[in-house]
Amino acid sequence: MDRVDPRGTNISVLSCNVNQDSGTPSNTGNSSTEVDIGEVEDDGAQWWGAVLSNDGSWDLTIQGPNGKPLYSPWSIRPVLNGSFTIAKKITARSRGAVRTPTSSAAARGYLSDFCSLHEIEDQKLVALVDALLIPVAKYDGRQEGSSRSRPYHMDKSQFDKLLTLSGNPRGIKALLCSVFYEPNVECNICGIWLQGPFALLNQFNDDNALSRTLIRRDPDIGALWVGAFMTDAHHQCLQRAQAAWWDIDRKVAAWTDTPMSFIQEPISAFSGLKLKFLVQTNAGYYT
């Protein structure tokens, strides 16, 4: 996705409590799944232990206005029947006495090494876009689905910007529905116009064929559609689009340079002068 531009964004820094320890898989008497992470440094093994533990060894919160902790929008608590055992070979020990939380770059490196070890690089990208849509699943009040979608190759250099974008689930849904915006169709007849596209889309019984069709409409947001199908977020998006009743987020539209509304369409200099004249003429009515 190459439309994301970091300019014009505001980052609010809040007091954050981060805790990460190695964790120990809980022994509940159920089956245990062995995860081979290969040759890793001690820091990498600690990170995997925190991610795969069942005892809440990964904690990221900020203090809310009422004093209660607010969790990350990407936080989930997996429901497991068993536990994980990690098979590893430590290549280097950590020198620091105090451990610090793993950076996103280091975490992506650990994940990349794991996927390379097991030759599942395509699955890594699908897992990443799946995680990006977790806030949307929470926004809709749904549990994550188990749909499978075609692997998609995204620009990993844009991942940090995509992560920022995924913190705005309403904006993500507006981006997904933007594929149905057609600038040449007037607002009062868009419902009738949408009957044609959905006559085709409703014929698809295969999610892979449906996702490919939507991705071709706007490949720049294709990665988000992959995540939407993985989390079942596509159902509500398509329902709202078919009813010609979806949200528009102008900030996200500007940040990603994605057309969503007629208000983004360029106008001629003559039309601009007319608008300026009308605003100045009617200014007295609003003072």
PDB file of C-alpha atoms in Angstrom:
ATOM      1  CA  MET A   1       0.000   0.000   0.000  1.00  0.00           C
ATOM      2  CA  ASP A   2       1.802   3.110  -1.209  1.00  0.00           C
ATOM      3  CA  ARG A   3      -0.751   5.813  -0.530  1.00  0.00           C
ATOM      4  CA  VAL A   4      -0.080   6.240   3.152  1.00  0.00           C
ATOM      5  CA  ASP A   5       1.606   9.557   3.862  1.00  0.00           C
ATOM      6  CA  PRO A   6       2.710  10.350   7.436  1.00  0.00           C
ATOM      7  CA  ARG A   7       2.488  14.092   6.880  1.00  0.00           C
ATOM      8  CA  GLY A   8      -0.291  15.962   8.606  1.00  0.00           C
ATOM      9  CA  THR A   9      -0.768  13.484  11.435  1.00  0.00           C
ATOM     10  CA  ASN A  10      -0.639  14.196  15.147  1.00  0.00           C
ATOM     11  CA  ILE A  11       0.808  11.683  17.570  1.00  0.00           C
ATOM     12  CA  SER A  12      -0.350  11.917  21.186  1.00  0.00           C
ATOM     13  CA  VAL A  13       2.131  10.573  23.724  1.00  0.00           C
ATOM     14  CA  LEU A  14       0.463   9.044  26.767  1.00  0.00           C
ATOM     15  CA  SER A  15       1.828   7.515  29.924  1.00  0.00           C
ATOM     16  CA  CYS A  16       2.218   3.857  29.089  1.00  0.00           C
ATOM     17  CA  ASN A  17       2.862   0.806  31.247  1.00  0.00           C
ATOM     18  CA  VAL A  18       4.661  -1.954  29.365  1.00  0.00           C
ATOM     19  CA  ASN A  19       5.581  -5.314  30.830  1.00  0.00           C
ATOM     20  CA  GLN A  20       7.101  -8.292  29.067  1.00  0.00           C
ATOM     21  CA  ASP A  21       8.557 -11.382  30.678  1.00  0.00           C
ATOM     22  CA  SER A  22       9.378 -14.826  29.433  1.00  0.00           C
ATOM     23  CA  GLY A  23       6.203 -16.443  30.701  1.00  0.00           C
ATOM     24  CA  THR A  24       5.673 -20.088  31.440  1.00  0.00           C
ATOM     25  CA  PRO A  25       3.086 -22.112  29.560  1.00  0.00           C
ATOM     26  CA  SER A  26       0.380 -23.148  31.963  1.00  0.00           C
ATOM     27  CA  ASN A  27       0.106 -26.855  32.655  1.00  0.00           C
ATOM     28  CA  THR A  28      -3.600 -27.569  32.767  1.00  0.00           C
ATOM     29  CA  GLY A  29      -3.316 -31.272  32.065  1.00  0.00           C
ATOM     30  CA  ASN A  30      -4.375 -30.764  28.449  1.00  0.00           C
ATOM     31  CA  SER A  31      -2.307 -31.423  25.369  1.00  0.00           C
ATOM     32  CA  SER A  32       0.788 -29.361  24.711  1.00  0.00           C
ATOM     33  CA  THR A  33       1.852 -28.071  21.296  1.00  0.00           C
ATOM     34  CA  GLU A  34       5.569 -27.817  20.569  1.00  0.00           C
ATOM     35  CA  VAL A  35       6.704 -24.707  18.710  1.00  0.00           C
ATOM     36  CA  ASP A  36      10.163 -24.936  17.141  1.00  0.00           C
ATOM     37  CA  ILE A  37      11.687 -21.452  16.894  1.00  0.00           C
ATOM     38  CA  GLY A  38      15.124 -22.720  15.829  1.00  0.00           C
ATOM     39  CA  GLU A  39      18.338 -20.901  16.683  1.00  0.00           C
ATOM     40  CA  VAL A  40      17.578 -17.629  18.440  1.00  0.00           C
ATOM     41  CA  GLU A  41      19.217 -15.196  20.812  1.00  0.00           C
ATOM     42  CA  ASP A  42      18.060 -15.076  24.397  1.00  0.00           C
ATOM     43  CA  ASP A  43      16.010 -11.907  23.778  1.00  0.00           C
ATOM     44  CA  GLY A  44      14.171 -13.629  20.935  1.00  0.00           C
ATOM     45  CA  ALA A  45      13.400 -16.660  23.085  1.00  0.00           C
ATOM     46  CA  GLN A  46      12.063 -14.374  25.825  1.00  0.00           C
ATOM     47  CA  TRP A  47       9.808 -12.622  23.304  1.00  0.00           C
ATOM     48  CA  TRP A  48       8.385 -15.895  22.003  1.00  0.00           C
ATOM     49  CA  GLY A  49       7.836 -17.066  25.577  1.00  0.00           C
ATOM     50  CA  ALA A  50       5.837 -13.927  26.368  1.00  0.00           C
ATOM     51  CA  VAL A  51       3.744 -14.141  23.201  1.00  0.00           C
ATOM     52  CA  LEU A  52       2.891 -17.835  23.570  1.00  0.00           C
ATOM     53  CA  SER A  53       2.304 -17.909  27.320  1.00  0.00           C
ATOM     54  CA  ASN A  54      -1.163 -18.325  28.799  1.00  0.00           C
ATOM     55  CA  ASP A  55      -0.491 -16.402  32.007  1.00  0.00           C
ATOM     56  CA  GLY A  56      -0.655 -12.827  30.711  1.00  0.00           C
ATOM     57  CA  SER A  57       3.085 -12.281  30.459  1.00  0.00           C
ATOM     58  CA  TRP A  58       2.528  -9.681  27.748  1.00  0.00           C
ATOM     59  CA  ASP A  59       0.941  -6.524  29.142  1.00  0.00           C
ATOM     60  CA  LEU A  60       0.514  -3.113  27.504  1.00  0.00           C
ATOM     61  CA  THR A  61      -1.839  -0.592  29.094  1.00  0.00           C
ATOM     62  CA  ILE A  62      -2.389   3.133  29.543  1.00  0.00           C
ATOM     63  CA  GLN A  63      -4.379   4.810  32.303  1.00  0.00           C
ATOM     64  CA  GLY A  64      -7.831   5.924  31.207  1.00  0.00           C
ATOM     65  CA  PRO A  65      -9.699   9.086  32.297  1.00  0.00           C
ATOM     66  CA  ASN A  66     -11.485   7.179  35.087  1.00  0.00           C
ATOM     67  CA  GLY A  67      -8.274   5.608  36.362  1.00  0.00           C
ATOM     68  CA  LYS A  68      -8.970   2.190  34.869  1.00  0.00           C
ATOM     69  CA  PRO A  69      -6.391   0.603  32.540  1.00  0.00           C
ATOM     70  CA  LEU A  70      -7.005   0.807  28.803  1.00  0.00           C
ATOM     71  CA  TYR A  71      -5.609  -2.053  26.755  1.00  0.00           C
ATOM     72  CA  SER A  72      -4.050  -1.900  23.321  1.00  0.00           C
ATOM     73  CA  PRO A  73      -6.625  -2.126  20.485  1.00  0.00           C
ATOM     74  CA  TRP A  74      -4.675  -5.130  19.174  1.00  0.00           C
ATOM     75  CA  SER A  75      -4.738  -7.047  22.473  1.00  0.00           C
ATOM     76  CA  ILE A  76      -6.493 -10.412  22.499  1.00  0.00           C
ATOM     77  CA  ARG A  77      -6.689 -13.294  24.934  1.00  0.00           C
ATOM     78  CA  PRO A  78      -6.585 -16.593  23.020  1.00  0.00           C
ATOM     79  CA  VAL A  79      -8.751 -19.439  24.242  1.00  0.00           C
ATOM     80  CA  LEU A  80      -6.573 -22.552  24.206  1.00  0.00           C
ATOM     81  CA  ASN A  81      -7.311 -26.121  25.218  1.00  0.00           C
ATOM     82  CA  GLY A  82      -3.664 -26.754  25.951  1.00  0.00           C
ATOM     83  CA  SER A  83      -0.355 -24.962  26.195  1.00  0.00           C
ATOM     84  CA  PHE A  84       2.754 -24.299  24.112  1.00  0.00           C
ATOM     85  CA  THR A  85       6.222 -25.734  24.644  1.00  0.00           C
ATOM     86  CA  ILE A  86       9.056 -23.910  22.926  1.00  0.00           C
ATOM     87  CA  ALA A  87      11.863 -25.858  21.266  1.00  0.00           C
ATOM     88  CA  LYS A  88      14.874 -23.600  20.836  1.00  0.00           C
ATOM     89  CA  LYS A  89      18.640 -23.347  20.651  1.00  0.00           C
ATOM     90  CA  ILE A  90      20.039 -20.241  22.342  1.00  0.00           C
ATOM     91  CA  THR A  91      22.907 -18.703  20.358  1.00  0.00           C
ATOM     92  CA  ALA A  92      23.633 -15.659  22.555  1.00  0.00           C
ATOM     93  CA  ARG A  93      22.695 -14.611  26.068  1.00  0.00           C
ATOM     94  CA  SER A  94      21.319 -11.175  26.924  1.00  0.00           C
ATOM     95  CA  ARG A  95      23.883  -8.908  28.581  1.00  0.00           C
ATOM     96  CA  GLY A  96      21.460  -6.455  30.122  1.00  0.00           C
ATOM     97  CA  ALA A  97      20.311  -6.970  33.691  1.00  0.00           C
ATOM     98  CA  VAL A  98      17.018  -5.140  33.052  1.00  0.00           C
ATOM     99  CA  ARG A  99      14.949  -6.320  30.111  1.00  0.00           C
ATOM    100  CA  THR A 100      13.197  -3.781  27.924  1.00  0.00           C
ATOM    101  CA  PRO A 101      10.144  -4.454  25.744  1.00  0.00           C
ATOM    102  CA  THR A 102      10.962  -5.729  22.280  1.00  0.00           C
ATOM    103  CA  SER A 103      10.779  -3.124  19.513  1.00  0.00           C
ATOM    104  CA  SER A 104       8.417  -3.635  16.581  1.00  0.00           C
ATOM    105  CA  ALA A 105      11.372  -3.998  14.200  1.00  0.00           C
ATOM    106  CA  ALA A 106      12.923  -6.731  16.357  1.00  0.00           C
ATOM    107  CA  ALA A 107       9.563  -8.503  16.708  1.00  0.00           C
ATOM    108  CA  ARG A 108       9.080  -8.514  12.933  1.00  0.00           C
ATOM    109  CA  GLY A 109      12.588  -9.929  12.640  1.00  0.00           C
ATOM    110  CA  TYR A 110      11.780 -12.785  15.031  1.00  0.00           C
ATOM    111  CA  LEU A 111       8.588 -13.498  13.112  1.00  0.00           C
ATOM    112  CA  SER A 112      10.416 -13.400   9.762  1.00  0.00           C
ATOM    113  CA  ASP A 113      13.083 -15.816  11.018  1.00  0.00           C
ATOM    114  CA  PHE A 114      10.403 -18.203  12.265  1.00  0.00           C
ATOM    115  CA  CYS A 115       8.530 -18.114   8.953  1.00  0.00           C
ATOM    116  CA  SER A 116      11.754 -18.612   6.986  1.00  0.00           C
ATOM    117  CA  LEU A 117      12.619 -21.602   9.181  1.00  0.00           C
ATOM    118  CA  HIS A 118       9.282 -23.253   8.414  1.00  0.00           C
ATOM    119  CA  GLU A 119       9.012 -21.881   4.819  1.00  0.00           C
ATOM    120  CA  ILE A 120       5.725 -20.058   5.436  1.00  0.00           C
ATOM    121  CA  GLU A 121       6.613 -16.491   4.381  1.00  0.00           C
ATOM    122  CA  ASP A 122       3.222 -15.945   2.721  1.00  0.00           C
ATOM    123  CA  GLN A 123       1.441 -16.927   5.915  1.00  0.00           C
ATOM    124  CA  LYS A 124       3.413 -14.266   7.784  1.00  0.00           C
ATOM    125  CA  LEU A 125       1.952 -11.486   5.636  1.00  0.00           C
ATOM    126  CA  VAL A 126      -1.553 -12.880   6.053  1.00  0.00           C
ATOM    127  CA  ALA A 127      -1.058 -13.007   9.832  1.00  0.00           C
ATOM    128  CA  LEU A 128       0.123  -9.385   9.892  1.00  0.00           C
ATOM    129  CA  VAL A 129      -2.852  -8.025   7.954  1.00  0.00           C
ATOM    130  CA  ASP A 130      -5.115 -10.203  10.111  1.00  0.00           C
ATOM    131  CA  ALA A 131      -3.700  -8.486  13.212  1.00  0.00           C
ATOM    132  CA  LEU A 132      -4.223  -5.063  11.607  1.00  0.00           C
ATOM    133  CA  LEU A 133      -7.970  -5.744  11.402  1.00  0.00           C
ATOM    134  CA  ILE A 134      -8.346  -6.862  15.044  1.00  0.00           C
ATOM    135  CA  PRO A 135      -9.552  -3.344  16.083  1.00  0.00           C
ATOM    136  CA  VAL A 136     -12.243  -3.507  13.393  1.00  0.00           C
ATOM    137  CA  ALA A 137     -13.456  -6.866  14.732  1.00  0.00           C
ATOM    138  CA  LYS A 138     -13.680  -5.333  18.204  1.00  0.00           C
ATOM    139  CA  TYR A 139     -15.413  -2.227  16.827  1.00  0.00           C
ATOM    140  CA  ASP A 140     -18.125  -4.434  15.312  1.00  0.00           C
ATOM    141  CA  GLY A 141     -18.385  -6.483  18.532  1.00  0.00           C
ATOM    142  CA  ARG A 142     -17.390  -9.708  16.796  1.00  0.00           C
ATOM    143  CA  GLN A 143     -15.013 -12.533  17.523  1.00  0.00           C
ATOM    144  CA  GLU A 144     -12.333 -13.090  14.932  1.00  0.00           C
ATOM    145  CA  GLY A 145     -13.352 -15.491  12.194  1.00  0.00           C
ATOM    146  CA  SER A 146     -11.418 -18.379  10.785  1.00  0.00           C
ATOM    147  CA  SER A 147     -11.763 -17.588   7.085  1.00  0.00           C
ATOM    148  CA  ARG A 148      -8.856 -18.304   4.801  1.00  0.00           C
ATOM    149  CA  SER A 149      -7.865 -15.907   2.073  1.00  0.00           C
ATOM    150  CA  ARG A 150      -5.343 -15.776  -0.711  1.00  0.00           C
ATOM    151  CA  PRO A 151      -1.832 -14.683   0.378  1.00  0.00           C
ATOM    152  CA  TYR A 152      -1.121 -11.052  -0.424  1.00  0.00           C
ATOM    153  CA  HIS A 153       2.237  -9.331  -0.860  1.00  0.00           C
ATOM    154  CA  MET A 154       2.262  -5.925   0.830  1.00  0.00           C
ATOM    155  CA  ASP A 155       4.925  -3.255   1.137  1.00  0.00           C
ATOM    156  CA  LYS A 156       6.499  -4.033   4.510  1.00  0.00           C
ATOM    157  CA  SER A 157       8.103  -0.575   4.651  1.00  0.00           C
ATOM    158  CA  GLN A 158       4.586   0.832   5.150  1.00  0.00           C
ATOM    159  CA  PHE A 159       3.758  -1.494   8.049  1.00  0.00           C
ATOM    160  CA  ASP A 160       4.286   1.112  10.790  1.00  0.00           C
ATOM    161  CA  LYS A 161       1.881   3.472   9.015  1.00  0.00           C
ATOM    162  CA  LEU A 162      -0.634   0.676   8.514  1.00  0.00           C
ATOM    163  CA  LEU A 163      -0.374  -0.095  12.226  1.00  0.00           C
ATOM    164  CA  THR A 164      -1.177   3.542  13.036  1.00  0.00           C
ATOM    165  CA  LEU A 165      -4.077   3.451  10.599  1.00  0.00           C
ATOM    166  CA  SER A 166      -5.514   0.261  12.095  1.00  0.00           C
ATOM    167  CA  GLY A 167      -5.955   2.085  15.413  1.00  0.00           C
ATOM    168  CA  ASN A 168      -8.882   3.876  13.727  1.00  0.00           C
ATOM    169  CA  PRO A 169     -11.384   1.068  12.975  1.00  0.00           C
ATOM    170  CA  ARG A 170     -13.998   3.494  11.652  1.00  0.00           C
ATOM    171  CA  GLY A 171     -11.426   4.842   9.212  1.00  0.00           C
ATOM    172  CA  ILE A 172     -10.461   1.321   8.125  1.00  0.00           C
ATOM    173  CA  LYS A 173     -14.100   0.518   7.359  1.00  0.00           C
ATOM    174  CA  ALA A 174     -14.412   3.761   5.405  1.00  0.00           C
ATOM    175  CA  LEU A 175     -11.351   2.761   3.365  1.00  0.00           C
ATOM    176  CA  LEU A 176     -12.795  -0.671   2.620  1.00  0.00           C
ATOM    177  CA  CYS A 177     -16.113   0.776   1.456  1.00  0.00           C
ATOM    178  CA  SER A 178     -14.346   3.376  -0.693  1.00  0.00           C
ATOM    179  CA  VAL A 179     -14.043   0.776  -3.480  1.00  0.00           C
ATOM    180  CA  PHE A 180     -17.752   1.332  -4.147  1.00  0.00           C
ATOM    181  CA  TYR A 181     -17.397   5.092  -4.602  1.00  0.00           C
ATOM    182  CA  GLU A 182     -17.810   6.183  -8.221  1.00  0.00           C
ATOM    183  CA  PRO A 183     -17.232   9.921  -8.838  1.00  0.00           C
ATOM    184  CA  ASN A 184     -19.339   9.970 -12.015  1.00  0.00           C
ATOM    185  CA  VAL A 185     -22.462   8.723 -10.206  1.00  0.00           C
ATOM    186  CA  GLU A 186     -24.611  11.329  -8.458  1.00  0.00           C
ATOM    187  CA  CYS A 187     -25.504  10.769  -4.808  1.00  0.00           C
ATOM    188  CA  ASN A 188     -29.255  10.487  -5.370  1.00  0.00           C
ATOM    189  CA  ILE A 189     -28.887   7.534  -7.765  1.00  0.00           C
ATOM    190  CA  CYS A 190     -25.947   5.681  -6.197  1.00  0.00           C
ATOM    191  CA  GLY A 191     -28.303   3.111  -4.631  1.00  0.00           C
ATOM    192  CA  ILE A 192     -29.641   2.173  -8.065  1.00  0.00           C
ATOM    193  CA  TRP A 193     -26.124   2.155  -9.538  1.00  0.00           C
ATOM    194  CA  LEU A 194     -24.898  -0.250  -6.829  1.00  0.00           C
ATOM    195  CA  GLN A 195     -27.478  -2.841  -7.856  1.00  0.00           C
ATOM    196  CA  GLY A 196     -25.309  -3.722 -10.851  1.00  0.00           C
ATOM    197  CA  PRO A 197     -22.032  -4.386  -8.976  1.00  0.00           C
ATOM    198  CA  PHE A 198     -23.799  -6.358  -6.254  1.00  0.00           C
ATOM    199  CA  ALA A 199     -25.689  -8.439  -8.788  1.00  0.00           C
ATOM    200  CA  LEU A 200     -22.229  -9.733  -9.699  1.00  0.00           C
ATOM    201  CA  LEU A 201     -20.721  -9.855  -6.193  1.00  0.00           C
ATOM    202  CA  ASN A 202     -23.672 -11.754  -4.715  1.00  0.00           C
ATOM    203  CA  GLN A 203     -23.089 -14.569  -7.202  1.00  0.00           C
ATOM    204  CA  PHE A 204     -19.712 -15.441  -5.662  1.00  0.00           C
ATOM    205  CA  ASN A 205     -19.788 -18.460  -3.366  1.00  0.00           C
ATOM    206  CA  ASP A 206     -16.012 -18.438  -2.989  1.00  0.00           C
ATOM    207  CA  ASP A 207     -14.412 -15.853  -0.699  1.00  0.00           C
ATOM    208  CA  ASN A 208     -11.166 -16.010  -2.684  1.00  0.00           C
ATOM    209  CA  ALA A 209     -12.923 -14.966  -5.898  1.00  0.00           C
ATOM    210  CA  LEU A 210     -14.845 -12.245  -4.069  1.00  0.00           C
ATOM    211  CA  SER A 211     -11.723 -10.858  -2.390  1.00  0.00           C
ATOM    212  CA  ARG A 212      -9.784 -10.834  -5.674  1.00  0.00           C
ATOM    213  CA  THR A 213     -12.574  -8.845  -7.328  1.00  0.00           C
ATOM    214  CA  LEU A 214     -12.600  -6.234  -4.559  1.00  0.00           C
ATOM    215  CA  ILE A 215      -8.795  -6.000  -4.505  1.00  0.00           C
ATOM    216  CA  ARG A 216      -8.678  -5.376  -8.267  1.00  0.00           C
ATOM    217  CA  ARG A 217     -11.013  -2.412  -7.777  1.00  0.00           C
ATOM    218  CA  ASP A 218      -8.331  -0.649  -5.683  1.00  0.00           C
ATOM    219  CA  PRO A 219      -5.087  -2.647  -5.276  1.00  0.00           C
ATOM    220  CA  ASP A 220      -3.604   0.032  -2.996  1.00  0.00           C
ATOM    221  CA  ILE A 221      -5.875  -1.090  -0.148  1.00  0.00           C
ATOM    222  CA  GLY A 222      -5.772  -4.763  -1.099  1.00  0.00           C
ATOM    223  CA  ALA A 223      -3.915  -5.712   2.086  1.00  0.00           C
ATOM    224  CA  LEU A 224      -6.813  -4.371   4.157  1.00  0.00           C
ATOM    225  CA  TRP A 225      -9.299  -6.510   2.249  1.00  0.00           C
ATOM    226  CA  VAL A 226      -7.200  -9.598   2.963  1.00  0.00           C
ATOM    227  CA  GLY A 227      -7.360  -8.779   6.675  1.00  0.00           C
ATOM    228  CA  ALA A 228     -11.093  -8.066   6.425  1.00  0.00           C
ATOM    229  CA  PHE A 229     -11.772 -11.510   4.991  1.00  0.00           C
ATOM    230  CA  MET A 230      -9.530 -13.139   7.604  1.00  0.00           C
ATOM    231  CA  THR A 231     -11.476 -11.500  10.458  1.00  0.00           C
ATOM    232  CA  ASP A 232     -14.913 -11.684   8.781  1.00  0.00           C
ATOM    233  CA  ALA A 233     -15.099  -7.875   8.799  1.00  0.00           C
ATOM    234  CA  HIS A 234     -16.062  -7.948   5.123  1.00  0.00           C
ATOM    235  CA  HIS A 235     -19.638  -9.080   5.841  1.00  0.00           C
ATOM    236  CA  GLN A 236     -20.749  -5.853   7.511  1.00  0.00           C
ATOM    237  CA  CYS A 237     -18.815  -3.703   5.033  1.00  0.00           C
ATOM    238  CA  LEU A 238     -20.577  -5.342   2.095  1.00  0.00           C
ATOM    239  CA  GLN A 239     -23.977  -5.092   3.793  1.00  0.00           C
ATOM    240  CA  ARG A 240     -23.577  -1.354   4.392  1.00  0.00           C
ATOM    241  CA  ALA A 241     -22.215  -0.821   0.892  1.00  0.00           C
ATOM    242  CA  GLN A 242     -25.132  -2.641  -0.724  1.00  0.00           C
ATOM    243  CA  ALA A 243     -27.484  -0.364   1.205  1.00  0.00           C
ATOM    244  CA  ALA A 244     -25.445   2.664   0.017  1.00  0.00           C
ATOM    245  CA  TRP A 245     -25.009   3.594   3.669  1.00  0.00           C
ATOM    246  CA  TRP A 246     -21.376   3.562   4.738  1.00  0.00           C
ATOM    247  CA  ASP A 247     -19.184   5.877   6.782  1.00  0.00           C
ATOM    248  CA  ILE A 248     -16.838   8.461   5.249  1.00  0.00           C
ATOM    249  CA  ASP A 249     -13.704   9.512   7.103  1.00  0.00           C
ATOM    250  CA  ARG A 250     -12.238  12.609   5.450  1.00  0.00           C
ATOM    251  CA  LYS A 251      -9.067  12.565   7.557  1.00  0.00           C
ATOM    252  CA  VAL A 252      -8.251   9.002   6.554  1.00  0.00           C
ATOM    253  CA  ALA A 253      -9.189   9.807   2.963  1.00  0.00           C
ATOM    254  CA  ALA A 254      -6.710  12.707   2.937  1.00  0.00           C
ATOM    255  CA  TRP A 255      -3.988  10.775   4.795  1.00  0.00           C
ATOM    256  CA  THR A 256      -4.119   7.857   2.364  1.00  0.00           C
ATOM    257  CA  ASP A 257      -5.091   9.894  -0.730  1.00  0.00           C
ATOM    258  CA  THR A 258      -8.126   7.654  -1.227  1.00  0.00           C
ATOM    259  CA  PRO A 259     -11.229   9.090  -2.951  1.00  0.00           C
ATOM    260  CA  MET A 260     -14.336   8.602  -0.795  1.00  0.00           C
ATOM    261  CA  SER A 261     -16.591  11.578  -1.527  1.00  0.00           C
ATOM    262  CA  PHE A 262     -17.388  14.196  -4.158  1.00  0.00           C
ATOM    263  CA  ILE A 263     -15.959  16.808  -1.790  1.00  0.00           C
ATOM    264  CA  GLN A 264     -12.476  15.532  -2.697  1.00  0.00           C
ATOM    265  CA  GLU A 265     -12.973  16.027  -6.417  1.00  0.00           C
ATOM    266  CA  PRO A 266     -11.011  18.900  -8.005  1.00  0.00           C
ATOM    267  CA  ILE A 267     -12.999  21.915  -9.170  1.00  0.00           C
ATOM    268  CA  SER A 268     -12.297  24.492 -11.836  1.00  0.00           C
ATOM    269  CA  ALA A 269     -10.963  27.947 -11.003  1.00  0.00           C
ATOM    270  CA  PHE A 270     -14.272  29.470 -12.139  1.00  0.00           C
ATOM    271  CA  SER A 271     -16.262  27.240  -9.751  1.00  0.00           C
ATOM    272  CA  GLY A 272     -13.850  28.147  -6.961  1.00  0.00           C
ATOM    273  CA  LEU A 273     -14.486  31.854  -7.530  1.00  0.00           C
ATOM    274  CA  LYS A 274     -18.254  31.282  -7.468  1.00  0.00           C
ATOM    275  CA  LEU A 275     -17.999  29.440  -4.152  1.00  0.00           C
ATOM    276  CA  LYS A 276     -15.848  32.210  -2.704  1.00  0.00           C
ATOM    277  CA  PHE A 277     -18.380  34.823  -3.819  1.00  0.00           C
ATOM    278  CA  LEU A 278     -21.304  32.883  -2.319  1.00  0.00           C
ATOM    279  CA  VAL A 279     -19.495  32.462   0.997  1.00  0.00           C
ATOM    280  CA  GLN A 280     -18.692  36.185   1.212  1.00  0.00           C
ATOM    281  CA  THR A 281     -22.221  37.185   0.177  1.00  0.00           C
ATOM    282  CA  ASN A 282     -23.924  34.956   2.754  1.00  0.00           C
ATOM    283  CA  ALA A 283     -21.421  35.563   5.543  1.00  0.00           C
ATOM    284  CA  GLY A 284     -23.747  38.056   7.239  1.00  0.00           C
ATOM    285  CA  TYR A 285     -26.435  35.414   7.766  1.00  0.00           C
ATOM    286  CA  TYR A 286     -24.147  33.331   9.986  1.00  0.00           C
ATOM    287  CA  THR A 287     -22.658  36.047  12.238  1.00  0.00           C
TER     288      THR A 287
END
